[in-house]
PDB file of C-alpha atoms in Angstrom:
ATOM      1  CA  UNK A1453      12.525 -14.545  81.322  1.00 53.00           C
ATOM      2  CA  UNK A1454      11.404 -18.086  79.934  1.00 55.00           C
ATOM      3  CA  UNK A1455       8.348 -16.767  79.229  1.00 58.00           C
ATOM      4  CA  UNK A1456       8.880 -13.340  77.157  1.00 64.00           C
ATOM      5  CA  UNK A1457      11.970 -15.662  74.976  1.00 59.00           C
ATOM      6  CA  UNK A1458       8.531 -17.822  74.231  1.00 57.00           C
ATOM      7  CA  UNK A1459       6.149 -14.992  73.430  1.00 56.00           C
ATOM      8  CA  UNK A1460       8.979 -13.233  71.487  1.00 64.00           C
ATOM      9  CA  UNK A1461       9.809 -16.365  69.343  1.00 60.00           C
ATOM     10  CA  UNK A1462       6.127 -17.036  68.858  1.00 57.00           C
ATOM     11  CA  UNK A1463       5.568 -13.774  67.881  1.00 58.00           C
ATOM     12  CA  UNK A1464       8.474 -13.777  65.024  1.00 55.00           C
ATOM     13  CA  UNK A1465       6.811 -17.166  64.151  1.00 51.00           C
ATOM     14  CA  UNK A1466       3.560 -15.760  63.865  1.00 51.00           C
ATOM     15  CA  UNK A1467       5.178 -12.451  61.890  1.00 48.00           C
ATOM     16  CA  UNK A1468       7.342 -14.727  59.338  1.00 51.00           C
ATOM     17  CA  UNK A1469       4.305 -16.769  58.574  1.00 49.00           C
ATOM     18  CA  UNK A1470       2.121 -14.335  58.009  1.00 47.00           C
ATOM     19  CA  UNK A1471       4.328 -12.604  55.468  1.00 45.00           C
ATOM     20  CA  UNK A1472       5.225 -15.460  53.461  1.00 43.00           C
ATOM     21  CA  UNK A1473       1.694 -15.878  52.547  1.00 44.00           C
ATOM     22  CA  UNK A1474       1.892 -12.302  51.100  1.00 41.00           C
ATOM     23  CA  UNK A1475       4.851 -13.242  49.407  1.00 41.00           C
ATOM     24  CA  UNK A1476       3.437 -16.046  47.627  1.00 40.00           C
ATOM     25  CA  UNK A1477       0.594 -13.941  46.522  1.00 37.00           C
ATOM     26  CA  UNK A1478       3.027 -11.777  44.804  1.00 39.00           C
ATOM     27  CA  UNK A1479       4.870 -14.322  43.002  1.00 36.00           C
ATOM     28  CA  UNK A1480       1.209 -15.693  41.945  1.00 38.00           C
ATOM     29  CA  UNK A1481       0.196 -12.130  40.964  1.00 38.00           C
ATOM     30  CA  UNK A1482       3.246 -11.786  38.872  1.00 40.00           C
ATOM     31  CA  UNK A1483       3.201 -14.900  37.274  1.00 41.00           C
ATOM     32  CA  UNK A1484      -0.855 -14.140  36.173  1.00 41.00           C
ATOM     33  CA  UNK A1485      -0.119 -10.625  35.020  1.00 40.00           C
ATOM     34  CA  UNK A1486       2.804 -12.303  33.065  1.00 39.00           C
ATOM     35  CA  UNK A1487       0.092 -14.559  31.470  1.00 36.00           C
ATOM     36  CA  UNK A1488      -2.422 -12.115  30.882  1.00 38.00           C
ATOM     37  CA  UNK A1489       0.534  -9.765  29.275  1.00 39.00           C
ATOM     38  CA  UNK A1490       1.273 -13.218  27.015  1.00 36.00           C
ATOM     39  CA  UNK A1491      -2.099 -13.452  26.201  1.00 40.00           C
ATOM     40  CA  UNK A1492      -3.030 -10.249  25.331  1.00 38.00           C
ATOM     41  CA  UNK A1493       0.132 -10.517  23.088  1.00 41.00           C
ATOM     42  CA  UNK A1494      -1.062 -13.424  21.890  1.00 41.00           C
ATOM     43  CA  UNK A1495      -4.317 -11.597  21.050  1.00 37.00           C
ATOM     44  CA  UNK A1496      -2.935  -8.793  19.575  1.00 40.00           C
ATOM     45  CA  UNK A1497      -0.801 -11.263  17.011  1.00 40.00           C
ATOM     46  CA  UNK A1498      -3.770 -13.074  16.014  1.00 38.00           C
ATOM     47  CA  UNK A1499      -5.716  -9.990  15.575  1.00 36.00           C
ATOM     48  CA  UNK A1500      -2.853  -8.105  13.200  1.00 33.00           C
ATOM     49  CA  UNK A1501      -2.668 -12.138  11.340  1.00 36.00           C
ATOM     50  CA  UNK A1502      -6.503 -11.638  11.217  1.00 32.00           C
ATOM     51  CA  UNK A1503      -6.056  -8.052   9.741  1.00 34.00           C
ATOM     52  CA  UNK A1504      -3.472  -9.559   7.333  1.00 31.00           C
ATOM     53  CA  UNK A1505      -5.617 -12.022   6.097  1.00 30.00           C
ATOM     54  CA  UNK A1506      -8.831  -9.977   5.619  1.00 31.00           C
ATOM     55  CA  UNK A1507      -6.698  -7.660   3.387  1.00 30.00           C
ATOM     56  CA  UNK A1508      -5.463 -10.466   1.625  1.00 31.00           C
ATOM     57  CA  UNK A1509      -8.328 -11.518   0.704  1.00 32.00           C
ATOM     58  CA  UNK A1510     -10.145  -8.700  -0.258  1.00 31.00           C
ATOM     59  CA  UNK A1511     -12.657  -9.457  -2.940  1.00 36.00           C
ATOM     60  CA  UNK A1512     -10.596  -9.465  -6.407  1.00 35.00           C
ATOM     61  CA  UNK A1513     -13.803  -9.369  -8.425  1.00 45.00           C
ATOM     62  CA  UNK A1514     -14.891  -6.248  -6.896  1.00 46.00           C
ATOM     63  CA  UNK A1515     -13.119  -3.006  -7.706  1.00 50.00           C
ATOM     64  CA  UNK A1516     -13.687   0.713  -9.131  1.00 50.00           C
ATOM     65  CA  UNK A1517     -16.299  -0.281 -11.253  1.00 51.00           C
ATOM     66  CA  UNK A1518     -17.777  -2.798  -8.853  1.00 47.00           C
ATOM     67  CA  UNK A1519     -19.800  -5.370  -9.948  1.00 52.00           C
ATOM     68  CA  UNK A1520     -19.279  -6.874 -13.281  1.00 49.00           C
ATOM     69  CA  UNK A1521     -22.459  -4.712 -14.724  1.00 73.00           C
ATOM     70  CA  UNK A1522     -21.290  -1.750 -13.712  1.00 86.00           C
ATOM     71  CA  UNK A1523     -18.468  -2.865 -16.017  1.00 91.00           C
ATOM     72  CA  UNK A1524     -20.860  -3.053 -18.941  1.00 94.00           C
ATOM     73  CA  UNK A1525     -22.137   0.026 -18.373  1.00 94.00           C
ATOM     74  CA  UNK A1526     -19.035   1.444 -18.570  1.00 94.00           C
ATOM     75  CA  UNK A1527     -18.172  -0.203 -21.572  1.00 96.00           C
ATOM     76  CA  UNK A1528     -21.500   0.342 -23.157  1.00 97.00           C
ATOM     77  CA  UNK A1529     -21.270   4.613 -22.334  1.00 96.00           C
ATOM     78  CA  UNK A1530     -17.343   4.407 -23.700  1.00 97.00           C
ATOM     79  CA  UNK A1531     -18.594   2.606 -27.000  1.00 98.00           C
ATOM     80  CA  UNK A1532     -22.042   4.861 -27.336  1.00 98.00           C
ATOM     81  CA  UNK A1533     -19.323   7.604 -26.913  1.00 97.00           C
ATOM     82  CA  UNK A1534     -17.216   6.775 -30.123  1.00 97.00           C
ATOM     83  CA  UNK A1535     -15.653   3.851 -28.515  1.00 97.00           C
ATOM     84  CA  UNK A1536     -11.734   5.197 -28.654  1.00 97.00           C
ATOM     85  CA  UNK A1537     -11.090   4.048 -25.565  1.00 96.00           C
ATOM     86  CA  UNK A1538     -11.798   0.943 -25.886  1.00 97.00           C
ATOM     87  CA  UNK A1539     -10.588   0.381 -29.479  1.00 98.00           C
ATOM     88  CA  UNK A1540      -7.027   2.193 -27.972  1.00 97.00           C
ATOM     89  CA  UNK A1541      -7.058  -0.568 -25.542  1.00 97.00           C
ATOM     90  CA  UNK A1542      -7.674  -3.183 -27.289  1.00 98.00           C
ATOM     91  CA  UNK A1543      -5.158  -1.872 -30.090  1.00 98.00           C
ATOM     92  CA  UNK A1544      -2.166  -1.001 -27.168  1.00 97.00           C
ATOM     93  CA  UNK A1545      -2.843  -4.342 -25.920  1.00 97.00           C
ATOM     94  CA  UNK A1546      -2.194  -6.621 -29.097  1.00 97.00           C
ATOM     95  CA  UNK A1547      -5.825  -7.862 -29.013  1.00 98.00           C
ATOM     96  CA  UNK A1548      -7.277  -6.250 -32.134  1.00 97.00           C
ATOM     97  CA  UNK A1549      -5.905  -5.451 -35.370  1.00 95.00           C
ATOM     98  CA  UNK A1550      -5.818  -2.277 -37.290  1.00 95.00           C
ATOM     99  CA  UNK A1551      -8.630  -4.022 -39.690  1.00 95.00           C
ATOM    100  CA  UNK A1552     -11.136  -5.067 -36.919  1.00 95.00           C
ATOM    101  CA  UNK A1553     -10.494  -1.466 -35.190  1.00 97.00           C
ATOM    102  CA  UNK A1554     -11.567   0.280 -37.916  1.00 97.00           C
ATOM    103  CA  UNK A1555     -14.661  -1.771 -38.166  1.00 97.00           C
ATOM    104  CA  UNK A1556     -15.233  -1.808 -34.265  1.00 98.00           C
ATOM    105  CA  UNK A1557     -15.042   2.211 -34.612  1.00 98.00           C
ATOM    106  CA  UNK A1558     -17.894   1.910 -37.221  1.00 97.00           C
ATOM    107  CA  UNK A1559     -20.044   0.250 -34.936  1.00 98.00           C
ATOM    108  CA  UNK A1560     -19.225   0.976 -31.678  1.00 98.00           C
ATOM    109  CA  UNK A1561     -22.395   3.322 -31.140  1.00 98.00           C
ATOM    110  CA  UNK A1562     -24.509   0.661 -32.094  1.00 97.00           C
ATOM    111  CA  UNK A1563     -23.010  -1.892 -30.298  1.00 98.00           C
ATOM    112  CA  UNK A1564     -23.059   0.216 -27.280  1.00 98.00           C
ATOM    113  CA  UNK A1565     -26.455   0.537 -27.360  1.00 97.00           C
ATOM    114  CA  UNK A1566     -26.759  -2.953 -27.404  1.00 98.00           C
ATOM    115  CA  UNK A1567     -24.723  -3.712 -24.382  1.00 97.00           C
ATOM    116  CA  UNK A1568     -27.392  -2.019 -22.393  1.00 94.00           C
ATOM    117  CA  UNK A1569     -29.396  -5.000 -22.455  1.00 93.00           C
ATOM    118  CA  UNK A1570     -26.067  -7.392 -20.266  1.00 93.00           C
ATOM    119  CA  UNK A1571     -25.920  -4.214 -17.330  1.00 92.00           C
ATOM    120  CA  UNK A1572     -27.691  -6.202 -15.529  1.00 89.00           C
ATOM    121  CA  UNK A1573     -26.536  -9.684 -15.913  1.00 89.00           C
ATOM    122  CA  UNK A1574     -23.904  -8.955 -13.046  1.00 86.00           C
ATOM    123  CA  UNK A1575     -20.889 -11.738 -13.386  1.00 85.00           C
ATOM    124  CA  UNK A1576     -22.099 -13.606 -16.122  1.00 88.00           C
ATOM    125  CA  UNK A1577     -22.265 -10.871 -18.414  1.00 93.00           C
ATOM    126  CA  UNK A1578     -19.103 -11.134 -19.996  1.00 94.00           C
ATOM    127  CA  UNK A1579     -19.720 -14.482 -21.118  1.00 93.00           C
ATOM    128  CA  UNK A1580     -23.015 -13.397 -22.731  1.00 94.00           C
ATOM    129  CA  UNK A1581     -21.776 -11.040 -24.563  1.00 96.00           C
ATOM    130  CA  UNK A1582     -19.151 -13.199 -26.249  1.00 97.00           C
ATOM    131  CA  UNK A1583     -21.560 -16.171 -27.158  1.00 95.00           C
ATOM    132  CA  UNK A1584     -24.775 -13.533 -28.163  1.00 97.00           C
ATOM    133  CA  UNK A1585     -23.019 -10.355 -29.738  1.00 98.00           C
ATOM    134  CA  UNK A1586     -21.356 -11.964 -32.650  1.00 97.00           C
ATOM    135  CA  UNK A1587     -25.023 -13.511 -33.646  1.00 97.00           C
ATOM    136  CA  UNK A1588     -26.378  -9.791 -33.429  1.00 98.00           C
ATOM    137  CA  UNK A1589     -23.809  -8.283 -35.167  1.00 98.00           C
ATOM    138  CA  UNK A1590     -24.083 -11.004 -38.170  1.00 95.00           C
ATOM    139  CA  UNK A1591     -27.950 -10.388 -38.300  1.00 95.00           C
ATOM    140  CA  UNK A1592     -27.290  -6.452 -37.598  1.00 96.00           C
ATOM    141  CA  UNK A1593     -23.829  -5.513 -39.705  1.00 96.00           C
ATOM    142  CA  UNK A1594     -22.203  -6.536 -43.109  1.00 95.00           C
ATOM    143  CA  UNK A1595     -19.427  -7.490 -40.954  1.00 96.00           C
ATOM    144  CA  UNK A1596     -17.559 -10.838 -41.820  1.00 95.00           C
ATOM    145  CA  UNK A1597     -18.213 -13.595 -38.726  1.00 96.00           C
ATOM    146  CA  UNK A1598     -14.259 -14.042 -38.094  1.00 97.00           C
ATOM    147  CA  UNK A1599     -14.285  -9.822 -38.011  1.00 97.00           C
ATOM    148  CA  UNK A1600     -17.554 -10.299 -35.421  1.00 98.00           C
ATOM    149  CA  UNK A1601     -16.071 -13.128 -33.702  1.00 98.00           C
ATOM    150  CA  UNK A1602     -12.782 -10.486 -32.909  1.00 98.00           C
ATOM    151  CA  UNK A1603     -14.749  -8.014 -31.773  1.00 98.00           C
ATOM    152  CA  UNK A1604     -17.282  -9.965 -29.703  1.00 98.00           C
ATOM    153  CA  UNK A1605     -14.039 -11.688 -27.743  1.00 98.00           C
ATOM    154  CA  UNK A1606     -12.287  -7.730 -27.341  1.00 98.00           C
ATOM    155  CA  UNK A1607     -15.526  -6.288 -25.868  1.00 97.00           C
ATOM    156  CA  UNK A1608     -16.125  -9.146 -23.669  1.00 97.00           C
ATOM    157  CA  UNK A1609     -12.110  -9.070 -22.699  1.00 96.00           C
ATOM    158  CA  UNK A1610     -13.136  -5.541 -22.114  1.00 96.00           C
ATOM    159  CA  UNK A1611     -15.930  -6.021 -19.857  1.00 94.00           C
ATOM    160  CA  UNK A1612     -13.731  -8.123 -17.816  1.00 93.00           C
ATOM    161  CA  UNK A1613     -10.669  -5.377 -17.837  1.00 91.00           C
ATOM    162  CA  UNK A1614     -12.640  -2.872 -17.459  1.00 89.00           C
ATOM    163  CA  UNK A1615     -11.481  -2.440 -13.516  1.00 83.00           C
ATOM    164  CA  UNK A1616      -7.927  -1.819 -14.735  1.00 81.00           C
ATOM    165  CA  UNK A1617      -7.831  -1.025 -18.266  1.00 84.00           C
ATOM    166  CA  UNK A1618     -10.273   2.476 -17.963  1.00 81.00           C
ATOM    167  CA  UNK A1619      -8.951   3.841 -14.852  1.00 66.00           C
TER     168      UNK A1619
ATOM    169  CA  UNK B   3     -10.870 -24.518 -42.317  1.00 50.00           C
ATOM    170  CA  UNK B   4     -11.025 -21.071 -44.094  1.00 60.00           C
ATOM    171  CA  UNK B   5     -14.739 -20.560 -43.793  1.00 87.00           C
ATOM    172  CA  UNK B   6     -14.895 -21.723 -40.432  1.00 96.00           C
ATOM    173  CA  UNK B   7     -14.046 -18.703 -37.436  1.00 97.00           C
ATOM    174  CA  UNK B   8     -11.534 -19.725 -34.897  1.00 98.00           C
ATOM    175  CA  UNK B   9     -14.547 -21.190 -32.155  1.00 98.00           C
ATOM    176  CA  UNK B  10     -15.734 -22.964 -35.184  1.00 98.00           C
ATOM    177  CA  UNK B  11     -12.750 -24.480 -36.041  1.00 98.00           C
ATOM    178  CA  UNK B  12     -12.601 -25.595 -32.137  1.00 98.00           C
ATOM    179  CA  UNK B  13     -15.985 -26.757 -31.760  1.00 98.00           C
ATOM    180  CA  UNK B  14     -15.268 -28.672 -34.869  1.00 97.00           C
ATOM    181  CA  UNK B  15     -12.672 -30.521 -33.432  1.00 97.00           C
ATOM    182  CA  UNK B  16     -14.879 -31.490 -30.286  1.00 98.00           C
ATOM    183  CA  UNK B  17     -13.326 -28.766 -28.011  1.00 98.00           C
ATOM    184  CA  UNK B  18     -15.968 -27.788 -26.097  1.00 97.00           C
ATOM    185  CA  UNK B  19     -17.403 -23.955 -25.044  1.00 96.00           C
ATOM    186  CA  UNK B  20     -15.749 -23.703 -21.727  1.00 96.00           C
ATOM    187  CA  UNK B  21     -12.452 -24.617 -23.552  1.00 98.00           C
ATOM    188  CA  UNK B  22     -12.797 -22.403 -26.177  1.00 98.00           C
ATOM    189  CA  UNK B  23     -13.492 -20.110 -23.732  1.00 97.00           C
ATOM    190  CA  UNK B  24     -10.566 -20.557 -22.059  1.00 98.00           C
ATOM    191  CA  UNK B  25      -8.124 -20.789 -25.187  1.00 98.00           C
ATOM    192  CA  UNK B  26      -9.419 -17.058 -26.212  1.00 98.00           C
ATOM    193  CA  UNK B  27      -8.351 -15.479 -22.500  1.00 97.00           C
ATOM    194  CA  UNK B  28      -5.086 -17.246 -22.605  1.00 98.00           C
ATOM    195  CA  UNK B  29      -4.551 -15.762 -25.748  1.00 98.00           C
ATOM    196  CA  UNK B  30      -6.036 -12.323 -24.952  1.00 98.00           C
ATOM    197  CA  UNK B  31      -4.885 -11.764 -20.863  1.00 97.00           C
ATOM    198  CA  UNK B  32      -1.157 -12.829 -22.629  1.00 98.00           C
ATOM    199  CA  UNK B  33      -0.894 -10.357 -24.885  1.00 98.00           C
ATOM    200  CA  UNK B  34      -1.903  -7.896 -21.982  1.00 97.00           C
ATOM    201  CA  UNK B  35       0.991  -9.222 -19.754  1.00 97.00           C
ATOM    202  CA  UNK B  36       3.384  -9.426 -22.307  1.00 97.00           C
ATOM    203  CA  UNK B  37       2.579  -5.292 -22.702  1.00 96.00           C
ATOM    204  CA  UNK B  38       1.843  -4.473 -19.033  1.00 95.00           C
ATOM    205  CA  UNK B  39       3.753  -6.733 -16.909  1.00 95.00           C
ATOM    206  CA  UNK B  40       2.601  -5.408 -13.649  1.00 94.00           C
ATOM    207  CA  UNK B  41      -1.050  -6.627 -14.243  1.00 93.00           C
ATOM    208  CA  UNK B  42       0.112 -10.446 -13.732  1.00 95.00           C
ATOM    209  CA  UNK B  43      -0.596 -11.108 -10.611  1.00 95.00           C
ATOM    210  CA  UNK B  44      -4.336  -9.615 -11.047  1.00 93.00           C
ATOM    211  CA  UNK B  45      -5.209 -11.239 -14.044  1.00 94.00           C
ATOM    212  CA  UNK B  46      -3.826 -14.176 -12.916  1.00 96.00           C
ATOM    213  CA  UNK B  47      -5.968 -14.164  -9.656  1.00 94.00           C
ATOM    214  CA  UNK B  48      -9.070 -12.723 -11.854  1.00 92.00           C
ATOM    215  CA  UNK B  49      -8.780 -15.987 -14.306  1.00 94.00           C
ATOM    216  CA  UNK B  50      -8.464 -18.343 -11.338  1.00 96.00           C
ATOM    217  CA  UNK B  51     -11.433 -17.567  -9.913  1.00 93.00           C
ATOM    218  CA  UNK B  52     -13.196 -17.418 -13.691  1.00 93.00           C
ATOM    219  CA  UNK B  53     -11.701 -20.854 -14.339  1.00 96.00           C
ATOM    220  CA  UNK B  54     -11.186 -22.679 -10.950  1.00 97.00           C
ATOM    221  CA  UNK B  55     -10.329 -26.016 -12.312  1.00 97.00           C
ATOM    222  CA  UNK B  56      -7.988 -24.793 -14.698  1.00 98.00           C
ATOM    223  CA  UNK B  57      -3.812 -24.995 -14.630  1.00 97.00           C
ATOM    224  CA  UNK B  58      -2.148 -22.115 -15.641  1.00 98.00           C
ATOM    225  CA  UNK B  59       0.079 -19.290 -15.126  1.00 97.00           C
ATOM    226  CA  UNK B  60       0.381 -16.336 -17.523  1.00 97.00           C
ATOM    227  CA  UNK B  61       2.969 -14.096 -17.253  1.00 97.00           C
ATOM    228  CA  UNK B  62       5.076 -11.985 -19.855  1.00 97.00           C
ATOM    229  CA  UNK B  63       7.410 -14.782 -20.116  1.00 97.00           C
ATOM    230  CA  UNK B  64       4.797 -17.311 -21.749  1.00 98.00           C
ATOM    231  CA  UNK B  65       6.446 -19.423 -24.369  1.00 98.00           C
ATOM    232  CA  UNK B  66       5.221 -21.546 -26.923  1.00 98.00           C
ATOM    233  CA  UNK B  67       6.066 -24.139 -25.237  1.00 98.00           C
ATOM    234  CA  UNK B  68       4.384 -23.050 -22.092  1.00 98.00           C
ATOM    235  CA  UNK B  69       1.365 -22.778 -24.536  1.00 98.00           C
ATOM    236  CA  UNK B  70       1.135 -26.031 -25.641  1.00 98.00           C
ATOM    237  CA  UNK B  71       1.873 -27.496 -22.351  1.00 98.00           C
ATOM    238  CA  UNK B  72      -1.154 -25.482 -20.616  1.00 98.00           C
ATOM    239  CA  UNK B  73      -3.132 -26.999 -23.346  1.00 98.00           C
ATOM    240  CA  UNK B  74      -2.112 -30.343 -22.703  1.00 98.00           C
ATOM    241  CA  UNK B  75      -2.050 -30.029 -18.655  1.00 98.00           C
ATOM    242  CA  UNK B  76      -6.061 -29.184 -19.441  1.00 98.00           C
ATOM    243  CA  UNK B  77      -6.615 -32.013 -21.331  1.00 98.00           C
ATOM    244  CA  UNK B  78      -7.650 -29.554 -24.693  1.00 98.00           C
ATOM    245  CA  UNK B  79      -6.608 -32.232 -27.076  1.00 97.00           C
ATOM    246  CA  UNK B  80      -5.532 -29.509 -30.006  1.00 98.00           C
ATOM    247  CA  UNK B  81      -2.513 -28.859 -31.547  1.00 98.00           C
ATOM    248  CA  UNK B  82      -1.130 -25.984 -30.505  1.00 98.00           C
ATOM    249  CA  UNK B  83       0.277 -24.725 -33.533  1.00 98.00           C
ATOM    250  CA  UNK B  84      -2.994 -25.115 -35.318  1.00 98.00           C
ATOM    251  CA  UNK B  85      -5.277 -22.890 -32.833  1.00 98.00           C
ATOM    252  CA  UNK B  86      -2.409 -20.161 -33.243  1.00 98.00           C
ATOM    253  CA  UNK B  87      -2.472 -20.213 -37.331  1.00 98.00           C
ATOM    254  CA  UNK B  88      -6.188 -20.114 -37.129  1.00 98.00           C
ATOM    255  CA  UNK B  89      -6.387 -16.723 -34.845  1.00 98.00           C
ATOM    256  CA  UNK B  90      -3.844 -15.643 -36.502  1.00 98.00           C
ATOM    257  CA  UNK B  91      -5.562 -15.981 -40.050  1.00 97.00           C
ATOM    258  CA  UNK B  92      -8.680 -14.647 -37.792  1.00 97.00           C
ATOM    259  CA  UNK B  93      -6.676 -11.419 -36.530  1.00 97.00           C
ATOM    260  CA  UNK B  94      -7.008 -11.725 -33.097  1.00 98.00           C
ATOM    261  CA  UNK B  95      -4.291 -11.401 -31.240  1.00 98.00           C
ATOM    262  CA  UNK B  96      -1.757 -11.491 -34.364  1.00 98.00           C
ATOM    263  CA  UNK B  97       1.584 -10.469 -32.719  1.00 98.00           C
ATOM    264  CA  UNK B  98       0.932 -12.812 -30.035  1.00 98.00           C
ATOM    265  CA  UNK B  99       0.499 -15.884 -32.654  1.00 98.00           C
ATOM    266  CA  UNK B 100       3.407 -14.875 -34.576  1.00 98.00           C
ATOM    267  CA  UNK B 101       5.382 -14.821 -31.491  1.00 98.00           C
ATOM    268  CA  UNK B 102       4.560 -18.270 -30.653  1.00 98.00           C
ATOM    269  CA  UNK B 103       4.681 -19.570 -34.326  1.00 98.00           C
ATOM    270  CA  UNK B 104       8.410 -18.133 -35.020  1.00 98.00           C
ATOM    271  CA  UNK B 105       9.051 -19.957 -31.321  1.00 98.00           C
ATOM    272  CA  UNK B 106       7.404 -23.160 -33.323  1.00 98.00           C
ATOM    273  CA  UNK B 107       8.960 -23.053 -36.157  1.00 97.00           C
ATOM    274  CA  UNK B 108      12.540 -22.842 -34.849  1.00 96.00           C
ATOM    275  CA  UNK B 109      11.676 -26.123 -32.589  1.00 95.00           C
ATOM    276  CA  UNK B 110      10.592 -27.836 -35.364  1.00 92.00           C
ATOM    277  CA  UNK B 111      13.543 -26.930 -37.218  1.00 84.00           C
TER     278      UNK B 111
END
């Protein structure tokens, strides 16, 4: 009788022990896939932050024209064209008056044709054209310098518009 | 100061190319805002990055006082009334100058 009271409590000893182990497991399974889950949260945060940061930051200089030489070209082709656009932007805009619109519209074939030679000079051609084209248009027009000095800033306020002002 | 153009008249007074520069898109890039407001916030980004070192804001709101304040936060020792009478006189940006002139002229009153 002794005896099976000893092998029965051993046995419940044995039984209890080796289920707590088990147990524990769980609890330590839990907790990891409760870590994982925060970390893959975690993850997933960072990576929508990350998302809202790259969008932020998308490259302001780039748009539907691109580059800023594809903005001269698109200048250049609206001016070679008759130039209304541009002078109708520059006129809706307060930049140019009626005086230097009229004269702009005079030109604007030849000055578009002259604009080819900046397609190429990617960011920095704005700023070339501003410094060079009033020099070309005093050795190439009867226009007054103060009337090329007006047109040389619209054109090159132009070129740096163009993203937004000829869509 | 007549026969001079408005970057002459600059130059003249030891204002320097990037400054001029700069002085021309305030002028222009305002009188954009003040027309289409909802092109702030990319020309203002589209200036920064043009002229990093700079401190301004434009925004339809400019005043003349705002003006003559970005002028003197850029160390572009000009007076501000003068550089608007001379684009004025020039033609660029004439409603723009008169704007800021009429805002002059009643300060100075």
């Amino acid at each position: 009788m002794f005896k099976k009271i000893a092998l029965w409590i051993i046995s419940t000893v044995l039984l209890i022990s080796a289920f707590i182990p088990l147990g524990e497991l769980k609890v330590e399974a839990n907790n990891d896939s409760s870590i994982t889950s925060i970390q893959t949260d975690d993850l997933d945060n960072q990576r929508v932050n990350m998302d809202v940061i790259s969008t932020q930051s998308s490259e302001p200089t780039m748009g539907t024209y691109g580059l800023k030489s594809k903005a001269v070209i698109k200048v250049a082709q609206l001016l070679r064209a008759g130039g209304d656009e541009v002078i109708d932007a520059a006129r809706a805009f307060n930049i140019l008056g009626k005086a230097e619109a009229k004269v702009l519209k005079n030109n604007s074939k030849k000055i578009g044709k002259y604009l080819e030679q900046f397609e190429n000079a990617g960011s920095d051609a704005a700023a070339m054209i501003r410094s060079q084209l009033p020099v070309w248009l005093k050795n190439n027009t009867s226009m007054g310098k103060g009337t090329a000095e007006n047109i040389a800033i619209a054109i090159s306020w132009a070129v740096r518009g163009a993203d937004w002002i000829f869509i | 100061m007549t026969n001079l153009t408005a970057s002459e008249w600059l130059s003249d007074k030891n204002i320097d190319e990037e400054n001029i520069h700069f002085i021309e898109s305030l002028l222009t890039f305002t009188s954009v805002v003040k027309v289409a407001t909802n092109k702030k916030g990319a020309i203002n980004n589209s200036l920064k990055q043009e002229f990093p070192s700079k401190q301004f804001l434009i925004s339809p709101e400019m005043s003349y006082l705002q003006f003559e304040k970005t002028l003197k936060d850029n160390n572009i020792s000009v007076e501000a009334n003068n550089v608007l009478e001379v684009y004025k006189n020039q033609g660029l940006c004439e409603p723009l100058c008169n704007e800021w002139l009429d805002q002059f002229k009643q300060i100075s009153k």
